[in-house]
XYZ file of C-alpha atoms in Angstrom:
409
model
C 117.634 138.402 133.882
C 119.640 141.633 134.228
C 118.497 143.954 137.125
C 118.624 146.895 134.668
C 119.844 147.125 131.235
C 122.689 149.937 129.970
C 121.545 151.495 127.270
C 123.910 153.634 125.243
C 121.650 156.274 122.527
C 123.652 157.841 118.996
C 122.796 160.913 117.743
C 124.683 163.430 116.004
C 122.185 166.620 115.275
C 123.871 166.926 112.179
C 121.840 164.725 110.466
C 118.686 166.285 110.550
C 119.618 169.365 108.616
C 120.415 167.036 105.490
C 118.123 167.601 102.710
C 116.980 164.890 99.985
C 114.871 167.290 97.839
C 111.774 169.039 97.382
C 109.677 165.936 96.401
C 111.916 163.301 97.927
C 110.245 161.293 100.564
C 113.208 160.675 102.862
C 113.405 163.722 105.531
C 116.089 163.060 107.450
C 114.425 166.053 109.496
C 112.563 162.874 111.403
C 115.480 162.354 113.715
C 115.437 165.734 115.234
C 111.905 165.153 115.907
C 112.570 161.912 117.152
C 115.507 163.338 119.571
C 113.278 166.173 120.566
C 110.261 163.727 121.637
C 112.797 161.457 123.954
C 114.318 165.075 125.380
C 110.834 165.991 125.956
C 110.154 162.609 127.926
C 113.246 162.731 130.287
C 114.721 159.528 128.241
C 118.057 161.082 128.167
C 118.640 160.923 131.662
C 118.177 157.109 131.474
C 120.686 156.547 128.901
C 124.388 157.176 128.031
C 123.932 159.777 125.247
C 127.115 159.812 122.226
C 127.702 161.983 119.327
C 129.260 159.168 116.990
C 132.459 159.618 115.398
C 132.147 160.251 111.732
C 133.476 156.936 110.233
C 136.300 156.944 107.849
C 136.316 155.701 104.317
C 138.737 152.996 105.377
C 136.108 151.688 108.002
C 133.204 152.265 105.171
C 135.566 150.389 102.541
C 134.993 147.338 105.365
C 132.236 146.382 102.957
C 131.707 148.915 100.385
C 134.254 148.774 96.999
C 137.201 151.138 98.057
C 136.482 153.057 94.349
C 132.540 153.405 95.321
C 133.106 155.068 99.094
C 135.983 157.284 97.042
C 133.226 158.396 94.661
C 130.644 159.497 97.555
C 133.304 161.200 99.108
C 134.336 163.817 96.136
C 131.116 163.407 94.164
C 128.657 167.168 95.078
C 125.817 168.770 93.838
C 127.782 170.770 91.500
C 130.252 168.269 89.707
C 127.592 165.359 89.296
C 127.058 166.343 85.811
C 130.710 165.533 85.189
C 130.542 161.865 85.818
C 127.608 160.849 83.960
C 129.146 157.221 83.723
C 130.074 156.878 87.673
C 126.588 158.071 88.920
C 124.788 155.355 86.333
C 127.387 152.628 87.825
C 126.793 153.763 91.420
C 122.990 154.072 91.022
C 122.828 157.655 91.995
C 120.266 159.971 90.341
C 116.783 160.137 91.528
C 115.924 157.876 94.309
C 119.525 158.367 95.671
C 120.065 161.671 94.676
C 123.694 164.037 95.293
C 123.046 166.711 98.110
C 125.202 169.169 100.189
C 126.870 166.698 102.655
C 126.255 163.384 101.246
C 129.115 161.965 102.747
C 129.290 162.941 105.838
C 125.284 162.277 106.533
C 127.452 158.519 105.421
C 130.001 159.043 108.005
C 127.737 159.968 110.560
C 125.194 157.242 110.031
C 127.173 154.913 109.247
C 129.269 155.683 112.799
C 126.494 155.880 115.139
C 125.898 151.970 113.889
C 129.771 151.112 113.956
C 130.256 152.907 117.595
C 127.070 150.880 118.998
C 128.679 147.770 117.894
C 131.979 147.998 119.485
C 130.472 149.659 122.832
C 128.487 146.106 122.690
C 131.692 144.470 122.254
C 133.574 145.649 125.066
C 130.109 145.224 127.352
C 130.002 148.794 128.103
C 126.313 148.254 127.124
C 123.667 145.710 126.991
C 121.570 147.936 124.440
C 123.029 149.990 122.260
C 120.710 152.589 119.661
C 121.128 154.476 116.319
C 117.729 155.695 115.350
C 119.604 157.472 112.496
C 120.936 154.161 111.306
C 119.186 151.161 109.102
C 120.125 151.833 105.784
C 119.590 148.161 104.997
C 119.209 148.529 100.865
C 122.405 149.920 99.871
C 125.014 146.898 98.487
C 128.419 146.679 98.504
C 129.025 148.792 95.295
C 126.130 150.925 94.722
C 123.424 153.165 96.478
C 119.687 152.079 96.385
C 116.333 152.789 97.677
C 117.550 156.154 99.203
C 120.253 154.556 100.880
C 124.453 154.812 100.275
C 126.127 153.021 102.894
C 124.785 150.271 104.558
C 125.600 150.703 108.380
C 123.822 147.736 109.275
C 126.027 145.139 107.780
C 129.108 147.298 108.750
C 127.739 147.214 112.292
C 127.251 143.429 111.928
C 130.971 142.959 110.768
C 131.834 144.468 113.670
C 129.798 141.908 115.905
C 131.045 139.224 114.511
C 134.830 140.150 115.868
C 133.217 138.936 119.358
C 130.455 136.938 118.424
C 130.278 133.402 116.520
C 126.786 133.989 115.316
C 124.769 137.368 114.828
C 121.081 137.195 114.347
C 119.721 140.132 112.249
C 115.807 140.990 112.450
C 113.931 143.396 110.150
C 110.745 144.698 109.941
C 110.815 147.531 107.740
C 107.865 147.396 105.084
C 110.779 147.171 102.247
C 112.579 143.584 102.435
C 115.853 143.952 103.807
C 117.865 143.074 100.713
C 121.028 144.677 101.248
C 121.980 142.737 104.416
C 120.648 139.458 103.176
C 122.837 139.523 100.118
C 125.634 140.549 102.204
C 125.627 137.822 104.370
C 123.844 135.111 101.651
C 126.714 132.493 101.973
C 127.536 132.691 105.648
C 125.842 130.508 108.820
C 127.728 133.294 111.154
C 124.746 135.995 110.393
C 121.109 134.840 110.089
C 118.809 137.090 108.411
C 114.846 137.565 109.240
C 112.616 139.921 107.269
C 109.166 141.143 107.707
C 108.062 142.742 104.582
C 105.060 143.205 101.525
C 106.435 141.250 98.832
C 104.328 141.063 95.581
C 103.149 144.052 93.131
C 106.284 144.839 92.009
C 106.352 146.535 95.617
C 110.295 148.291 96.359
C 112.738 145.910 95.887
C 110.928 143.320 94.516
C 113.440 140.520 96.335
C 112.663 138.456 99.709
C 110.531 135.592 98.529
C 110.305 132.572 100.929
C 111.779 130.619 98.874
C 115.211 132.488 99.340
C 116.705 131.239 101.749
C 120.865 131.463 100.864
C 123.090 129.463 99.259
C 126.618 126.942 100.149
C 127.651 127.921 103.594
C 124.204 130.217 103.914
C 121.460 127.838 102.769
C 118.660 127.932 105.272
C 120.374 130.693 107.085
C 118.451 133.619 105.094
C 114.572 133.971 106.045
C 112.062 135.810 104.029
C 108.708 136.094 105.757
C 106.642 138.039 102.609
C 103.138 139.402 103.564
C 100.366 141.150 101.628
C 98.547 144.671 102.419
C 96.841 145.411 105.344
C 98.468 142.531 107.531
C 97.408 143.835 111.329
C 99.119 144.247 114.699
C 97.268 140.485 116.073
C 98.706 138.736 112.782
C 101.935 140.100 112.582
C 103.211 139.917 116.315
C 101.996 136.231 116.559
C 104.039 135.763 113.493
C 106.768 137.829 114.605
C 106.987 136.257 117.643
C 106.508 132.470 116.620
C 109.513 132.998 114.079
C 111.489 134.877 116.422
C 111.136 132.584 119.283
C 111.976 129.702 117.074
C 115.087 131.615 115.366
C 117.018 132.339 118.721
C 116.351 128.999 120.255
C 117.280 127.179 117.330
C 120.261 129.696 116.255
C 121.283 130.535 119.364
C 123.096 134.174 118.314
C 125.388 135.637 120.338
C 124.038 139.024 119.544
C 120.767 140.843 117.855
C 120.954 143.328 114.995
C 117.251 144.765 114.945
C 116.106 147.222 112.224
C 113.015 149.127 113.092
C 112.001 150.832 110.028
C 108.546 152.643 110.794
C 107.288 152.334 107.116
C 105.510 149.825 108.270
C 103.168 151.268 110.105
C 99.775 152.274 109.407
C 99.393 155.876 107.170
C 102.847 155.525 105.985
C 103.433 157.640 102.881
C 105.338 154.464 101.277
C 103.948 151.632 103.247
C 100.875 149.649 102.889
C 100.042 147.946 106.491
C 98.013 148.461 109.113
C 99.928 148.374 112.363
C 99.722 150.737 115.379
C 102.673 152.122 117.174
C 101.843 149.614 120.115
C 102.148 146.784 117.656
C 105.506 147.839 116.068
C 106.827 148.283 119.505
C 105.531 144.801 120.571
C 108.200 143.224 118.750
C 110.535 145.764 120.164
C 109.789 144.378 123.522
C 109.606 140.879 122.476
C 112.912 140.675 121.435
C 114.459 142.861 124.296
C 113.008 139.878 126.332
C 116.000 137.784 125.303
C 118.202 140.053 127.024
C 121.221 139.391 124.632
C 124.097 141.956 123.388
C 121.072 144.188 121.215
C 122.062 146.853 118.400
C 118.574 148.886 117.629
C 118.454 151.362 114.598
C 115.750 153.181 112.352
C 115.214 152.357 108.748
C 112.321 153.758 106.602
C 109.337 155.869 107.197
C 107.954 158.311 105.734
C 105.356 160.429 107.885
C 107.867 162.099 109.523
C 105.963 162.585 112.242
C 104.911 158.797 112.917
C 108.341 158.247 112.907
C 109.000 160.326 115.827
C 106.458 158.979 117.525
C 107.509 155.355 117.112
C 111.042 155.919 118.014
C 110.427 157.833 121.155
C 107.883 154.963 122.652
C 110.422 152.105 121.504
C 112.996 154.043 123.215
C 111.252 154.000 126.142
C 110.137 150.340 125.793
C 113.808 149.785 125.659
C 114.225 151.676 128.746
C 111.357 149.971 130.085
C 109.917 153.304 131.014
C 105.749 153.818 129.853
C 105.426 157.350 128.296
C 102.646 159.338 128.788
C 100.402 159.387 126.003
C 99.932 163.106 125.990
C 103.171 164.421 124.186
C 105.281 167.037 126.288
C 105.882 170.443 124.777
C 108.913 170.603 122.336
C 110.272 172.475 119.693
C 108.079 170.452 117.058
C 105.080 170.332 118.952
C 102.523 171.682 116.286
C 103.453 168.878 113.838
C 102.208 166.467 116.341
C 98.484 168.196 116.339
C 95.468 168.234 116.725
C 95.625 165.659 119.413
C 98.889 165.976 120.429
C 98.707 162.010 121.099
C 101.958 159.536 120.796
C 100.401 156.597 119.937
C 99.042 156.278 116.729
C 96.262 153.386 116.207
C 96.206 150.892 113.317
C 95.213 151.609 109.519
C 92.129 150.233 107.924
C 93.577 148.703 104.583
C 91.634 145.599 103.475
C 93.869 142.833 105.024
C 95.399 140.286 102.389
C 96.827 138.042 104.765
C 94.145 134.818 104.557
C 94.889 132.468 107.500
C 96.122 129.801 105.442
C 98.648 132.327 103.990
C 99.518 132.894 107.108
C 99.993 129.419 107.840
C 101.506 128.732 104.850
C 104.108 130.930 105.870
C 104.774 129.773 108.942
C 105.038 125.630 108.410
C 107.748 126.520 105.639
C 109.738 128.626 107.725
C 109.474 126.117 110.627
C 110.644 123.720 108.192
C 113.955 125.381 106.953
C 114.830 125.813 110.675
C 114.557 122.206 110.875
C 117.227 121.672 108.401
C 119.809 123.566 110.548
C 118.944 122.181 113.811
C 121.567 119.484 113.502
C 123.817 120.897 111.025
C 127.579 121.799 112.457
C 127.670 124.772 114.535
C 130.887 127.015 113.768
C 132.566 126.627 117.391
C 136.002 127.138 115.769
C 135.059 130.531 114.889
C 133.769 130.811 118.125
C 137.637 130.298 119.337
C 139.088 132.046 116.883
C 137.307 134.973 117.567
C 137.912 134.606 121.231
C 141.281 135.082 120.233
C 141.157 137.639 118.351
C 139.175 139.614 120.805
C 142.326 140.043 123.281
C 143.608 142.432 120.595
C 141.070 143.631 119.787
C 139.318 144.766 122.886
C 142.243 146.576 123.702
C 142.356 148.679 120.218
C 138.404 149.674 120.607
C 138.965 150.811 124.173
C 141.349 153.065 122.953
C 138.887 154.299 120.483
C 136.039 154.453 122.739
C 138.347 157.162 124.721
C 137.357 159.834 122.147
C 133.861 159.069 121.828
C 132.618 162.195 123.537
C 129.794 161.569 126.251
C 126.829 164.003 126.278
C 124.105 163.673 128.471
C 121.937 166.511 126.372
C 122.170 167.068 122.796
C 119.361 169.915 122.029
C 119.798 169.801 118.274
């Protein structure tokens, strides 16, 4: 057990001042009030606090097409009309709509998620967060479900220079599509998402019985639940799958998307958990005390969001927050009570116990048929290898990555 984790904490003010839209449901406005709450707590002065570097198209083009990250990067509110052709190939229109700044809210993002990972490489941290990151729908040559670049699997790229085998964990309401098709024909990154699944419900992928293909098969897990699933169902799950996972995986490093759409009241979302119960798996995987990369995702009552960040921050920290919320600069959107926990919805739960179990035996039962299969030491060694080199080219980076210990906006 480590005596006290080092956390290092991404944020770039930036990022809230980027505007979706009038009716568009993603507010980016969420992280300032997320920032403002852990300022308001004193959770800065636990942490190393960075303003990411903005990453460059060469580091996007990682994963994304080369002619798709070129396209986000000239494309603006007032020349979209000229390319009629390009934003119907890209996917761009209404859910992912052209703003002021589009690419560099990318850059920024997509940064944060890319400077965790390599301060996680080099050990300079044992938890590194991006509340601004998650962006776990976009694919490798086209935006979706109000994301564009998908820091997430750029992050895990990044991982897998040091590590042999990168477990990622999602439990956004939305199934984390973008990363599992990413990664669908690999055994170096194992994907687990928590999401509704059914209804034609956004994006209409992550059935159990996807579980990847050739190298991948078995190494993709879908866990798909129904409305109204509650904070005692879904942590046992959680934690039954997740216990299972790292024993059986054994990653050298977690990738853990916290979107907060899941929680109860969400304008998108449809189940019933409490902030306490989100967090739960927050803790519960913070338990295994290996190499951990933490970032938002969705969520959509801005100021549940907040609210959820902040306490997982501190559960990260291991510090208990006060219930009460401190006075900040966005204190009257947390009235009347002025309370950071936020208890669990009252949606008719869906989830029958045999569902439930249903679930559970068939996921238990693809594990099964990895437990013995080869593990990928060789790419353990090469990337031991590699990491000489490498090490010394991220310090070197690292150097410019400017230190704050208070960002106000």
């Amino acid at each position: 057990m480590r005596s006290k984790d080092k956390i290092s904490y991404f944020y770039d003010g930036d990022v809230g001042s980027v505007y979706f839209g009038p009716n568009h449901p993603m507010k980016p406005h969420r992280l300032c009030m997320t920032h403002h709450l852990v300022l308001a707590y004193g959770l800065h002065n636990k942490m190393e606090v960075y303003r990411p570097h903005k990453a460059y198209p060469v580091e996007l083009a990682q994963f994304h097409s080369a002619d798709y990250v070129e396209f986000l990067n000239r494309i603006t509110p007032d020349t979209q009309h000229l390319f009629p052709s390009e934003m119907a190939r890209y996917n761009l229109g209404e859910d992912c709509p052209v703003f002021d700044n589009l690419f560099e809210f990318c850059q920024i993002y997509a940064g944060g998620t890319i400077d965790a990972a390599r301060r996680l490489n080099n050990q300079l941290c044992d938890i590194a967060i991006n509340w601004a990151g998650g962006l776990h729908h976009a694919k490798k040559c086209a935006a979706s479900g109000f994301c564009y670049i998908n820091d997430l699997v750029l992050g895990i790229l990044e991982l897998l220079k040091y590590h042999a085998r990168v477990l990622y964990i999602d439990i956004d309401v939305h199934h984390g599509d973008g990363v599992e098709e990413a990664f669908y024909f690999t055994d170096r990154v194992m994907t687990v998402s928590f999401h509704k699944y059914g209804d034609k419900f956004f994006p209409g992928t992550g059935d159990m019985k996807d579980t990847g293909e050739r190298d991948g098969r078995f190494y993709s897990i879908n866990v798909p639940l129904k409305d109204g699933i509650d904070d005692g169902i879904f942590t046992r799950l959680f934690k039954t799958i997740i216990a299972k996972v790292v024993e059986t995986y054994s990653p050298g490093a977690i990738v853990l998307q916290c979107g907060a759409d899941s929680l109860a009241g969400d304008r998108l979302g449809c189940f019933n958990l409490s902030i306490d119960g989100h967090a739960e798996c927050v803790r519960f995987v913070k338990k295994f005390n290996l190499p951990l990369l933490v970032t938002g995702g969705g969520g959509y009552t801005k100021e549940n969001v907040a609210r959820c960040w902040a306490l997982e921050t501190g559960v990260l920290l291991d510090t208990e927050l006060p219930n009460e919320i401190p006075d900040n600069d966005y204190i009257k959107y947390f009235g009347p009570d002025y309370s950071l926990k936020l208890p669990g919805g009252h949606i008719e739960n869906l989830n029958s116990k045999s569902y439930i179990g249903t679930i559970k035996m068939q996921v238990m039962e693809n594990l099964r048929c990895i437990q013995h299969a080869p593990g990928v030491q060789m790419q353990e060694l090469k990337g031991c290898l590699l990491s000489v080199f490498v090490r010394i080219a991220v310090a070197l980076h690292l150097r410019y990555i400017l230190p704050l210990k208070v960002i106000a906006s």
